Coordinates of C-alpha atoms (C1' of nucleotides) in Angstrom, one line a residue:
Chain T
X1 CA 0.0 0.0 0.0
X2 CA 2.1 2.9 -1.3
X3 CA 1.5 6.4 -0.1
X4 CA 0.8 7.5 -3.6
X5 CA -0.6 5.9 -6.6
X6 CA 1.6 4.7 -9.4
X7 CA 0.6 5.8 -12.8
X8 CA 3.8 5.0 -14.7
X9 CA 2.1 2.1 -16.5
X10 CA -1.2 3.8 -17.1
X11 CA -2.5 3.8 -20.7
X12 CA -3.3 7.5 -20.5
X13 CA -0.2 9.6 -21.3
X14 CA -1.5 12.4 -19.1
X15 CA -1.4 10.0 -16.1
X16 CA 2.1 8.8 -17.1
X17 CA 3.3 12.4 -17.3
X18 CA 1.7 13.2 -13.9
X19 CA 3.5 10.2 -12.4
X20 CA 6.7 12.2 -13.0
X21 CA 5.7 15.9 -12.9
X22 CA 2.4 15.7 -11.0
X23 CA 3.9 17.4 -8.0
X24 CA 4.3 21.1 -7.6
X25 CA 8.0 20.9 -6.5
X26 CA 9.0 18.9 -9.6
X27 CA 7.6 21.6 -11.9
X28 CA 9.0 24.4 -9.9
X29 CA 12.5 22.8 -10.0
X30 CA 12.1 22.5 -13.8
X31 CA 10.9 26.2 -14.0
X32 CA 14.1 27.2 -12.2
X33 CA 16.3 25.0 -14.4
X34 CA 14.8 26.6 -17.5
X35 CA 15.7 29.9 -16.0
X36 CA 19.3 28.9 -15.6
X37 CA 19.5 27.3 -12.2
X38 CA 22.1 24.5 -12.1
X39 CA 23.4 24.1 -8.6
X40 CA 21.8 22.9 -5.4
X41 CA 22.1 26.4 -3.9
X42 CA 20.5 28.0 -6.9
X43 CA 17.4 25.9 -6.5
X44 CA 17.3 26.1 -2.7
X45 CA 17.5 29.9 -2.6
X46 CA 15.2 30.6 -5.4
X47 CA 12.5 28.2 -4.3
X48 CA 12.7 28.4 -0.5
X49 CA 12.3 24.7 -0.4
X50 CA 13.2 22.4 2.5
X51 CA 16.5 20.6 1.9
X52 CA 15.2 17.1 2.2
X53 CA 12.5 17.9 -0.3
X54 CA 14.9 19.4 -2.7
X55 CA 17.4 16.6 -2.7
X56 CA 14.7 14.0 -3.1
X57 CA 13.1 15.9 -6.0
X58 CA 16.4 16.4 -7.8
X59 CA 17.2 12.7 -7.4
X60 CA 13.8 11.7 -8.8
X61 CA 14.1 14.1 -11.7
X62 CA 17.6 12.7 -12.5
X63 CA 16.3 9.2 -12.3
X64 CA 13.3 10.1 -14.5
X65 CA 15.7 11.6 -17.1
X66 CA 14.5 15.2 -16.9
X67 CA 17.7 16.4 -15.3
X68 CA 21.2 15.1 -15.6
X69 CA 24.0 15.4 -13.1
X70 CA 27.3 16.9 -14.4
X71 CA 30.4 17.2 -12.4
X72 CA 32.1 20.6 -12.2
X73 CA 35.2 21.9 -10.6
X74 CA 34.8 24.2 -7.6
X75 CA 38.4 25.1 -6.7
X76 CA 39.9 21.8 -5.5
X77 CA 36.7 20.0 -5.3
X78 CA 34.4 18.2 -7.7
X79 CA 30.8 19.1 -7.2
X80 CA 27.7 18.2 -9.2
X81 CA 25.3 20.4 -11.1
X82 CA 21.9 19.6 -12.5
X83 CA 21.3 20.3 -16.2
X84 CA 18.1 19.9 -18.2
X85 CA 17.9 17.0 -20.5
X86 CA 16.0 17.3 -23.8
X87 CA 13.0 15.6 -22.1
X88 CA 13.1 18.2 -19.3
X89 CA 13.4 21.2 -21.7
X90 CA 10.5 19.9 -23.7
X91 CA 8.2 20.4 -20.7
X92 CA 8.3 24.1 -21.6
X93 CA 4.8 24.0 -23.3
X94 CA 3.4 22.6 -20.1
X95 CA 5.0 25.5 -18.0
X96 CA 4.0 28.1 -20.6
X97 CA 0.4 26.8 -20.5
X98 CA 0.3 26.9 -16.8
X99 CA 1.8 30.5 -16.8
X100 CA -0.8 31.7 -19.3
X101 CA -3.7 30.0 -17.5
X102 CA -2.5 31.5 -14.2
X103 CA -2.2 35.0 -15.7
X104 CA -5.8 34.7 -16.8
X105 CA -7.5 32.8 -14.0
X106 CA -5.4 33.3 -10.9
X107 CA -4.4 37.0 -11.1
X108 CA -2.1 38.4 -8.5
X109 CA -3.5 40.6 -5.8
X110 CA -1.5 43.5 -7.2
X111 CA -2.8 44.0 -10.8
X112 CA 0.6 45.4 -11.8
X113 CA 2.3 42.0 -11.3
X114 CA 2.5 40.1 -14.6
X115 CA 4.7 37.6 -16.3
X116 CA 4.5 37.3 -20.1
X117 CA 5.9 34.6 -22.4
X118 CA 7.9 36.4 -25.0
X119 CA 9.3 35.0 -28.3
X120 CA 12.8 36.4 -28.1
X121 CA 13.4 36.5 -31.8
X122 CA 10.4 38.6 -32.8
X123 CA 9.9 40.3 -29.4
X124 CA 6.2 39.6 -29.2
X125 CA 4.2 38.4 -26.3
X126 CA 2.8 35.0 -27.3
X127 CA -0.5 33.5 -26.0
X128 CA 0.5 30.1 -27.3
X129 CA 2.5 27.7 -25.2
X130 CA 4.4 26.1 -28.0
X131 CA 4.2 28.4 -30.9
X132 CA 4.5 32.2 -31.2
X133 CA 1.0 33.6 -31.8
X134 CA 2.6 36.7 -33.5
X135 CA 5.1 35.1 -36.0
X136 CA 4.1 31.4 -35.9
X137 CA 7.6 30.1 -35.0
X138 CA 7.8 27.0 -32.8
X139 CA 9.0 27.8 -29.3
X140 CA 11.9 25.8 -27.8
X141 CA 13.5 26.8 -24.5
X142 CA 16.2 28.8 -26.2
X143 CA 13.7 31.0 -28.0
X144 CA 11.6 32.1 -25.1
X145 CA 12.0 34.9 -22.5
X146 CA 9.8 35.2 -19.4
X147 CA 9.2 38.9 -19.0
X148 CA 8.4 39.7 -15.4
X149 CA 7.0 43.0 -14.3
X150 CA 8.7 42.7 -10.9
X151 CA 12.2 41.7 -12.0
X152 CA 14.4 41.4 -15.0
X153 CA 13.4 39.3 -18.0
X154 CA 14.7 35.8 -18.0
X155 CA 15.9 34.2 -21.2
X156 CA 15.3 30.5 -20.9
X157 CA 18.1 28.1 -21.5
X158 CA 17.8 24.9 -23.6
X159 CA 19.8 21.7 -23.3
Chain I
X1 CA 3.4 25.6 9.8
X2 CA 1.3 24.3 7.0
X3 CA 1.9 20.9 5.6
X4 CA 2.3 22.3 2.1
X5 CA 3.5 25.6 0.8
X6 CA 1.1 28.2 -0.2
X7 CA 1.8 29.7 -3.6
X8 CA -1.5 31.5 -4.1
X9 CA 0.1 34.9 -3.6
X10 CA 3.3 34.1 -5.5
X11 CA 4.3 36.6 -8.2
X12 CA 5.0 33.8 -10.7
X13 CA 1.8 32.7 -12.4
X14 CA 3.2 29.2 -12.8
X15 CA 3.4 28.9 -9.0
X16 CA -0.1 30.4 -8.6
X17 CA -1.5 27.8 -11.1
X18 CA 0.3 25.0 -9.3
X19 CA -1.2 26.1 -6.0
X20 CA -4.6 24.9 -7.5
X21 CA -3.6 22.1 -10.0
X22 CA -0.2 21.1 -8.8
X23 CA -1.5 17.8 -7.6
X24 CA -2.0 14.7 -9.7
X25 CA -5.6 14.1 -8.5
X26 CA -6.8 17.6 -9.4
X27 CA -5.6 17.3 -13.0
X28 CA -7.0 13.7 -13.3
X29 CA -10.4 14.9 -12.0
X30 CA -10.3 17.6 -14.6
X31 CA -9.3 15.2 -17.3
X32 CA -12.4 13.1 -16.5
X33 CA -14.6 16.1 -16.4
X34 CA -13.4 17.1 -19.9
X35 CA -14.3 13.6 -21.0
X36 CA -17.9 14.0 -19.7
X37 CA -17.7 12.8 -16.1
X38 CA -20.2 14.7 -13.9
X39 CA -21.2 12.6 -11.0
X40 CA -19.3 11.4 -8.0
X41 CA -19.6 7.8 -9.2
X42 CA -18.3 8.7 -12.7
X43 CA -15.1 10.1 -11.1
X44 CA -14.7 7.3 -8.5
X45 CA -15.0 4.5 -11.0
X46 CA -12.9 6.0 -13.8
X47 CA -10.1 7.1 -11.5
X48 CA -9.9 4.3 -8.8
X49 CA -9.5 7.0 -6.3
X50 CA -10.2 6.7 -2.6
X51 CA -13.4 8.3 -1.5
X52 CA -12.0 10.7 1.0
X53 CA -9.5 11.9 -1.5
X54 CA -12.1 12.4 -4.2
X55 CA -14.6 14.3 -2.1
X56 CA -11.8 16.6 -0.8
X57 CA -10.5 17.2 -4.4
X58 CA -14.0 18.0 -5.7
X59 CA -14.6 20.4 -2.9
X60 CA -11.3 22.2 -3.5
X61 CA -11.9 22.4 -7.2
X62 CA -15.3 23.8 -6.6
X63 CA -13.9 26.3 -4.2
X64 CA -11.2 27.3 -6.7
X65 CA -13.8 27.9 -9.3
X66 CA -12.8 25.1 -11.7
X67 CA -15.9 23.0 -11.2
X68 CA -19.3 24.1 -10.2
X69 CA -22.0 22.0 -8.3
X70 CA -25.3 21.7 -10.0
X71 CA -28.3 20.0 -8.6
X72 CA -30.1 17.3 -10.6
X73 CA -33.1 15.1 -10.0
X74 CA -32.4 11.5 -9.4
X75 CA -35.9 10.0 -9.1
X76 CA -37.2 11.5 -5.9
X77 CA -33.9 12.9 -4.7
X78 CA -31.9 15.9 -5.5
X79 CA -28.3 15.2 -6.0
X80 CA -25.3 17.3 -7.0
X81 CA -23.2 16.9 -10.1
X82 CA -19.9 18.6 -11.0
X83 CA -19.6 20.6 -14.2
X84 CA -16.6 22.3 -15.6
X85 CA -16.5 26.1 -15.4
X86 CA -14.8 28.1 -18.1
X87 CA -11.7 28.3 -16.0
X88 CA -11.6 24.6 -15.7
X89 CA -12.2 23.9 -19.4
X90 CA -9.4 26.3 -20.2
X91 CA -6.9 24.0 -18.6
X92 CA -7.2 21.9 -21.8
X93 CA -3.9 23.2 -23.2
X94 CA -2.1 22.1 -20.0
X95 CA -3.6 18.6 -20.3
X96 CA -2.9 18.4 -24.0
X97 CA 0.7 19.4 -23.4
X98 CA 1.0 16.8 -20.7
X99 CA -0.5 14.2 -23.0
X100 CA 1.8 15.1 -25.9
X101 CA 4.9 15.1 -23.7
X102 CA 3.9 11.8 -22.1
X103 CA 3.4 10.2 -25.5
X104 CA 6.8 11.3 -26.5
X105 CA 8.8 10.9 -23.4
X106 CA 7.0 8.3 -21.2
X107 CA 5.9 5.7 -23.8
X108 CA 3.7 2.9 -22.6
X109 CA 5.3 -0.6 -22.2
X110 CA 3.1 -1.8 -25.1
X111 CA 4.1 0.3 -28.1
X112 CA 0.6 -0.1 -29.5
X113 CA -0.9 2.0 -26.7
X114 CA -1.3 5.6 -27.8
X115 CA -3.6 8.5 -27.2
X116 CA -3.7 11.3 -29.8
X117 CA -5.2 14.8 -29.6
X118 CA -7.5 15.1 -32.6
X119 CA -9.1 18.3 -33.9
X120 CA -12.6 17.1 -34.4
X121 CA -13.5 19.5 -37.2
X122 CA -10.7 18.7 -39.5
X123 CA -10.0 15.2 -38.2
X124 CA -6.2 15.7 -38.0
X125 CA -4.0 14.7 -35.1
X126 CA -2.5 17.8 -33.7
X127 CA 0.8 18.2 -32.0
X128 CA -0.1 21.6 -30.6
X129 CA -1.8 21.8 -27.2
X130 CA -4.0 24.9 -28.0
X131 CA -4.0 25.2 -31.8
X132 CA -4.4 22.6 -34.5
X133 CA -1.1 22.0 -36.3
X134 CA -3.0 20.9 -39.4
X135 CA -5.5 23.6 -40.0
X136 CA -4.4 26.3 -37.5
X137 CA -7.8 26.5 -35.7
X138 CA -7.8 27.3 -32.0
X139 CA -8.7 24.4 -29.8
X140 CA -11.3 24.7 -27.1
X141 CA -12.7 21.7 -25.3
X142 CA -15.6 21.3 -27.6
X143 CA -13.3 21.0 -30.6
X144 CA -11.1 18.2 -29.4
X145 CA -11.3 14.4 -29.4
X146 CA -8.9 12.2 -27.5
X147 CA -8.3 9.2 -29.7
X148 CA -7.3 6.2 -27.7
X149 CA -5.9 3.0 -29.2
X150 CA -7.3 0.9 -26.4
X151 CA -10.9 2.4 -26.2
X152 CA -13.3 4.5 -28.1
X153 CA -12.5 8.1 -29.0
X154 CA -13.7 10.6 -26.5
X155 CA -15.0 13.9 -27.7
X156 CA -14.4 16.5 -25.0
X157 CA -17.1 18.6 -23.5
X158 CA -16.8 22.3 -23.0
X159 CA -18.7 24.4 -20.5
Chain P
dA1 C1' 47.2 25.5 13.0
dC2 C1' 42.9 26.7 14.0
dG3 C1' 38.4 28.4 13.9
dG4 C1' 34.9 29.9 10.8
dC5 C1' 32.6 30.0 6.3
dT6 C1' 30.2 27.8 2.3
dG7 C1' 28.1 24.3 -0.7
dG8 C1' 25.8 20.1 -0.7
dC9 C1' 23.8 17.3 1.4
dT10 C1' 21.6 13.8 5.4
dT11 C1' 19.0 13.2 9.6
dC12 C1' 15.7 14.4 13.1
dT13 C1' 10.9 15.5 14.7
dC14 C1' 6.2 16.8 13.8
dT15 C1' 2.0 16.9 11.4
dG16 C1' -1.5 16.0 8.1
dG17 C1' -2.9 14.0 3.6
dA18 C1' -3.0 9.6 0.9
dG19 C1' -4.5 4.8 0.7
dC20 C1' -7.6 1.6 2.4
dA21 C1' -11.8 -0.1 4.7
dA22 C1' -15.9 0.5 7.0
dG23 C1' -20.0 3.0 8.1
dC24 C1' -24.1 5.9 7.1
dC25 C1' -28.2 7.9 5.1
dA26 C1' -32.1 8.3 1.7
dG27 C1' -34.7 6.6 -1.9
dA28 C1' -35.5 2.8 -5.3
dT29 C1' -36.2 -2.0 -5.9
dG30 C1' -37.5 -6.9 -4.9
Chain R
dC1 C1' -39.0 -5.4 5.2
dA2 C1' -34.4 -6.2 3.3
dT3 C1' -31.2 -5.3 0.1
dC4 C1' -29.0 -2.2 -3.2
dT5 C1' -27.0 2.1 -4.9
dG6 C1' -25.1 6.8 -5.0
dG7 C1' -22.8 10.0 -2.4
dC8 C1' -20.5 10.8 1.0
dT9 C1' -18.0 10.8 6.2
dT10 C1' -15.0 8.5 9.7
dG11 C1' -11.2 6.0 11.5
dC12 C1' -6.7 3.7 10.8
dT13 C1' -1.9 3.5 9.5
dC14 C1' 2.0 5.1 7.2
dC15 C1' 4.9 8.1 4.7
dA16 C1' 6.1 12.8 2.4
dG17 C1' 6.5 17.7 3.3
dA18 C1' 7.9 21.6 6.6
dG19 C1' 11.4 23.0 9.4
dA20 C1' 15.6 22.8 11.9
dA21 C1' 19.9 20.8 13.0
dG22 C1' 24.0 18.3 11.9
dC23 C1' 27.9 16.9 8.9
dC24 C1' 31.8 16.8 5.8
dA25 C1' 35.4 18.8 2.6
dG26 C1' 37.9 22.4 1.2
dC27 C1' 39.1 27.4 1.1
dC28 C1' 40.1 31.7 3.9
dG29 C1' 41.6 35.0 7.4
dT30 C1' 44.4 35.4 11.6

DNA sequence: ACGGCTGGCTTCTCTGGAGCAAGCCAGATG
DNA sequence: CATCTGGCTTGCTCCAGAGAAGCCAGCCGT
C-alpha cells in the first residue's frame, strides 16, 4: 500500500506524465532549471524549499531523465550540477500553458504583477504555449523569454 | 506551519497555477470532467481514487472555481453533479501538453498503446496543445477528441 | 594551526494527507 | 422489510512535506 498511486504504467499519457511531474516541486524545480539554475544552492535559494524535499526531488528528476548530473570543478573539489535534458526542456509548453492560465485565471492581488511569455526572436508576447502567436515560430526553450513586471526578463536556457 | 507551501500569492503565475492544480488528482479529475464525467460515481469508478481523496479534491476544485456544483433530480432525490467552469475547461492546453509530452517521453510498455489529440472539425492529429497544427484553428474543449488506441475516442465537452 | 565560512547534502521530529476499509443515510427496488 | 445504490464521512496506518539541525570537505583569514 504505497502512499501515492503509481501511474507509470497507465495507458493514458496524461497519467504517465503526472507520475513524474504531478507534483508542484517537480515543476518548480524545472521552472528554475529553465531559467538557468544549475546548482543545489540556486534551487534552494530561489524556491525556498526544504533541503530534504529538494534533494529528493532532484534525485527523482535525474532518475526520470529530466535532469542530468554533471560534475564541475569548484576550486579543489568536484561538485555536481543539474542540467536539463531534452525531455526536461520539452516540458516548456506545459509550463507556458500553466503560466498563461495562471495569468488569466489566478491574477495576482497586485494587478501590476504580470509575467508574459515572449518570443525572443520577434519580441512579441505570445499566448500560445508552444508556438508564437505573432510570427508562428515554434517555441523551444532557447527561443523564449519570461518577462516579469517585478524583475528582469529571463531568457530561458535549452539543453 | 502548513503541511504544504502556499503559492496562491506568488508573483509567478506558474506557482499560482500549481497552487490549484499542482496535484495529480486535481488534474486527473479535470481530465475526467473534460471527458464528460459529472457525477461522483463517474469520477470514482474511472479514477480508482479513494473516496475521502475524491470528495476533498472535488470540494477544492469547486472552491477554486474550476468546477461548479449543479443540482439534478435522481428520481425523488436531489443530488449534485460537478460541471466544468470556463476556468476549468481552459486548462485543456495544459492537459494536451502533458498528453503530448507523455506520448513522446514516457511511452507505454506496449508500443501499440497511444492517445492522440485530434481536432474534431478537420480530423487531424494535432501536435499543438492549443491550436491545430494541421488547420491552424484554436482548440477549445468542444473542438477536441482524444483518440485512444485501447478504447473508443472521447469527444471532450466544453462548459 | 585553527576556527569559521560555504556548498551540498543527510538526519531528526512533527504533522496532516493519501491509501484503504468501513460505516451511514435516503430513496428505489425486490 | 431487506437489500441495493449513490454519495458521502469517519477511522486507521503510514509516509512525504515543513522546518531545523548536523555533517563533511575544502578554502580563507588570523
